[in-house]
GROMACS .gro file of C-alpha atoms in nm:
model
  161
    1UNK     CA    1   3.050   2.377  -8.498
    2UNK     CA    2   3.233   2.545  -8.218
    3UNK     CA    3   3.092   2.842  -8.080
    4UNK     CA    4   3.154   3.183  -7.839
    5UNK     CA    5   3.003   3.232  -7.557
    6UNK     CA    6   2.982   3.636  -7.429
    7UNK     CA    7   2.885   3.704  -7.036
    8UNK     CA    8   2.791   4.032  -6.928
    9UNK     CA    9   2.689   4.267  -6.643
   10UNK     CA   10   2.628   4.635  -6.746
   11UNK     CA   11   2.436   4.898  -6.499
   12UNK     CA   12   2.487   5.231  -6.708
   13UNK     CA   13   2.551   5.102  -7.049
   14UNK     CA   14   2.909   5.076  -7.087
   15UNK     CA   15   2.987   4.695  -7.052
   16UNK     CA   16   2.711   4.675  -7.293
   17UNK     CA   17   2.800   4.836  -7.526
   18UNK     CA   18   3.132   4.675  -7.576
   19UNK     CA   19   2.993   4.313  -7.524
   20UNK     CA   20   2.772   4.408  -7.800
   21UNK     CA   21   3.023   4.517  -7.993
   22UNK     CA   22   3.218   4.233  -7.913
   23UNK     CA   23   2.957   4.007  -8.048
   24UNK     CA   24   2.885   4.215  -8.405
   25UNK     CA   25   3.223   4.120  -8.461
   26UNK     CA   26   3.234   3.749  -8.398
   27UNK     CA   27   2.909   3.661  -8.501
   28UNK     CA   28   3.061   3.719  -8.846
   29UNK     CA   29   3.309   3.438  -8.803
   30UNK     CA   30   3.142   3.179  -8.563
   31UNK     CA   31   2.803   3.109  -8.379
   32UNK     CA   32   2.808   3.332  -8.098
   33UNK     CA   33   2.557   3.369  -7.792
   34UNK     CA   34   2.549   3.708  -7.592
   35UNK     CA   35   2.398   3.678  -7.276
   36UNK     CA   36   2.340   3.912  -6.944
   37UNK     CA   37   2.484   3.782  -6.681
   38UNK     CA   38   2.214   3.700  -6.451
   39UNK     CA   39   2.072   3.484  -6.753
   40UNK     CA   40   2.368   3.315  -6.792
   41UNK     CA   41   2.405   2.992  -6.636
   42UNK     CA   42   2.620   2.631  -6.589
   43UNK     CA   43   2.443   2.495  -6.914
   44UNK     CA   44   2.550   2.763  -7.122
   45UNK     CA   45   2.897   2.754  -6.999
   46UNK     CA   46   2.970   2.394  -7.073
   47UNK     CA   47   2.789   2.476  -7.414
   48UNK     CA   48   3.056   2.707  -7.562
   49UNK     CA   49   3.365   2.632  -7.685
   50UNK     CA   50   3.540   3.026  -7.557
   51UNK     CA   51   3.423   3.269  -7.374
   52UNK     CA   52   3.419   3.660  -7.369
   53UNK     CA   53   3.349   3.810  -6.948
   54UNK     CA   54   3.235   4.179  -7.019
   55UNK     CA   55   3.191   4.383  -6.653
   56UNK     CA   56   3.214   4.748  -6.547
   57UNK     CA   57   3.437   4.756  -6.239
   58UNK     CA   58   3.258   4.899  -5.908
   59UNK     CA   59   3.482   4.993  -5.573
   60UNK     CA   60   3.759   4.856  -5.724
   61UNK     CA   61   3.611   4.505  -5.838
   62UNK     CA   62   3.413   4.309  -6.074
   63UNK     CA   63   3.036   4.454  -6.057
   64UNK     CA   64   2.822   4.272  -5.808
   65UNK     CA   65   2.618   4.062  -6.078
   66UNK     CA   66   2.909   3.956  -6.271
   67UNK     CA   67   3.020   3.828  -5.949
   68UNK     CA   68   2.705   3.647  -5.860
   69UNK     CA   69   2.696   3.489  -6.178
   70UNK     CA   70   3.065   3.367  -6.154
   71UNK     CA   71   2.969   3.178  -5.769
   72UNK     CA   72   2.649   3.055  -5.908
   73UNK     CA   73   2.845   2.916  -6.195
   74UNK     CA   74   3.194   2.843  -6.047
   75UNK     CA   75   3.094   2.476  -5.860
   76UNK     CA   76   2.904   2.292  -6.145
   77UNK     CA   77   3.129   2.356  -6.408
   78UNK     CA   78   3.497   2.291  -6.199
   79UNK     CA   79   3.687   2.056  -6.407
   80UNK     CA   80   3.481   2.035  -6.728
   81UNK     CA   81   3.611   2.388  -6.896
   82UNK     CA   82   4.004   2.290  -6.886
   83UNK     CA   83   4.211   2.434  -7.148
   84UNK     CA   84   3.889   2.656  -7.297
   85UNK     CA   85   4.030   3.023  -7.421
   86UNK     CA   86   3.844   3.324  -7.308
   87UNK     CA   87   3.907   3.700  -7.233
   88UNK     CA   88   3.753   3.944  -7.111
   89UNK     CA   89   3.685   4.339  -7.123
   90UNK     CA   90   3.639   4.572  -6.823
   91UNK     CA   91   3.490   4.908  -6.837
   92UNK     CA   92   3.611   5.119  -6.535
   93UNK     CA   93   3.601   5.483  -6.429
   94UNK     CA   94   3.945   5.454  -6.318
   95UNK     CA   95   4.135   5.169  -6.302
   96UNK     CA   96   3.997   4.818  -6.433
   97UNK     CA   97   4.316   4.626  -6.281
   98UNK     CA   98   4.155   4.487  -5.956
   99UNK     CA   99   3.853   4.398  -6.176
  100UNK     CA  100   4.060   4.178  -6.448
  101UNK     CA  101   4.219   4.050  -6.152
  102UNK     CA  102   3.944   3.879  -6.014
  103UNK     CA  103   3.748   3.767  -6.322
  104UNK     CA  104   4.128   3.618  -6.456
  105UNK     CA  105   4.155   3.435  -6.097
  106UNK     CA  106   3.839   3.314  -6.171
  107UNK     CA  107   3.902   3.195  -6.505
  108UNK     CA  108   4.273   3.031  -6.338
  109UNK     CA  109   4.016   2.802  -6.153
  110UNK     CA  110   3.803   2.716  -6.457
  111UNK     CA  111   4.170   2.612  -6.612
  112UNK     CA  112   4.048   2.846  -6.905
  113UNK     CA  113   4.307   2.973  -7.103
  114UNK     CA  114   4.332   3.363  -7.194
  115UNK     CA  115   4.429   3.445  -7.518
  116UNK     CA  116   4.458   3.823  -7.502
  117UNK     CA  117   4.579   4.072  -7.236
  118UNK     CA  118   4.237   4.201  -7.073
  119UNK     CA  119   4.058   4.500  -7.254
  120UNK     CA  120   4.037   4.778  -6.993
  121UNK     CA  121   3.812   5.077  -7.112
  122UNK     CA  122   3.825   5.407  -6.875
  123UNK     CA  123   3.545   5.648  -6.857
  124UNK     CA  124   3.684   5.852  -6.621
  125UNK     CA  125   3.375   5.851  -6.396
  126UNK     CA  126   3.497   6.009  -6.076
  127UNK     CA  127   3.168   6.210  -5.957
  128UNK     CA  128   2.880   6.049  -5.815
  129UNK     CA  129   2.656   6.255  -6.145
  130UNK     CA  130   2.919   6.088  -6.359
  131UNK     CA  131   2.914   5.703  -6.225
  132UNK     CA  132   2.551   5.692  -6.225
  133UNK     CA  133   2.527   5.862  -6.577
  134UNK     CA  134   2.429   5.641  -6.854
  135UNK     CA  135   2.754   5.541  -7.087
  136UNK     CA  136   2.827   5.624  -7.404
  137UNK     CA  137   3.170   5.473  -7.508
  138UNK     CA  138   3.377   5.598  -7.796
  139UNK     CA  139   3.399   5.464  -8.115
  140UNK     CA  140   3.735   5.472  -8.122
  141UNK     CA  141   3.712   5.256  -7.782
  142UNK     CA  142   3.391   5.048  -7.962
  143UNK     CA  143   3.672   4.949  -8.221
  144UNK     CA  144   3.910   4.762  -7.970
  145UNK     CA  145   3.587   4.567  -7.893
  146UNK     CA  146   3.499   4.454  -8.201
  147UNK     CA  147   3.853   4.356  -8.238
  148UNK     CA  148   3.875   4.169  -7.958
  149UNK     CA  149   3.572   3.988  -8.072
  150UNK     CA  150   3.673   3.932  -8.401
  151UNK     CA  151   4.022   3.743  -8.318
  152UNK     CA  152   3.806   3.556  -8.048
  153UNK     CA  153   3.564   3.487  -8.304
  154UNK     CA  154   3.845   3.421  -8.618
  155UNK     CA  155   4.072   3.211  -8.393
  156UNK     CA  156   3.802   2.988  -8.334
  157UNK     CA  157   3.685   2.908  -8.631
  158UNK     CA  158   4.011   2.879  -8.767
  159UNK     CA  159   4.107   2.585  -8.431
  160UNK     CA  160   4.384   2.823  -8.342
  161UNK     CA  161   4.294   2.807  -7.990
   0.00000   0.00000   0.00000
């Protein structure tokens, strides 16, 4: 049975919250593991059949541990993920572009395939007070998580991707 694979890197709560929301979703359709990303590794990559990056974006790119985890990964899996779908969500306090950048660059390398536009949520954190503060996303926003993780999880299943 194919299964979903969900990486992510939260500091405040945020990216959390939607990878978790992510996975209520697509555990419903197909196995799915949710994992932080500095428990993440190789082995669990080549494991899955898609994969879900969740990260909040800091100084205008892909948090620090989400980053770590992508170099510690990148090497032993080259070559052995081709044509694997993923996507990916970003929460940001103001952009999120430079941040899907990266992590879809990343994924280029991997030869993954992205099946859906990335997920950008914006907090509009622009104080210090307010990008420390602890998250709490919307559940209108929670919603567009869940749906990404559904189709993720639904497509599967079904072999669409």
């Amino acid at each position: 049975m194919a299964h979903l694979l969900i990486v992510y890197h939260s500091r405040t709560g945020g990216s959390r919250q939607m990878a978790e929301a992510a996975f209520e979703a697509a555990r419903g359709e197909i196995g799915t593991v949710l994992m932080r990303a500095e428990d993440a590794g190789p082995e669990d990559l080549l494991a899955a059949d898609a994969y879900i990056f969740c990260a909040p974006e800091n100084l205008a790119a892909l948090s620090g541990q989400m980053k770590e985890f992508f170099d510690r990964c990148y090497y032993p899996v080259l070559g052995r993920l081709n044509g694997r779908p993923y996507a990916q969500m970003v929460c940001a306090g103001s952009d999120g572009e430079n941040a899907a950048r990266q992590c879809a660059r990343i994924a280029t390398g991997w030869r993954l395939k992205e099946v859906q536009k990335p997920l950008i949520l914006c907090t509009h954190a622009q104080t210090p007070e307010a990008i420390l503060a602890e998250k709490a996303i919307p559940e209108d926003q929670l919603e567009a998580c869940r749906e990404l993780g559904l189709a993720m999880g639904a497509g599967l299943a079904l072999g669409v991707f």
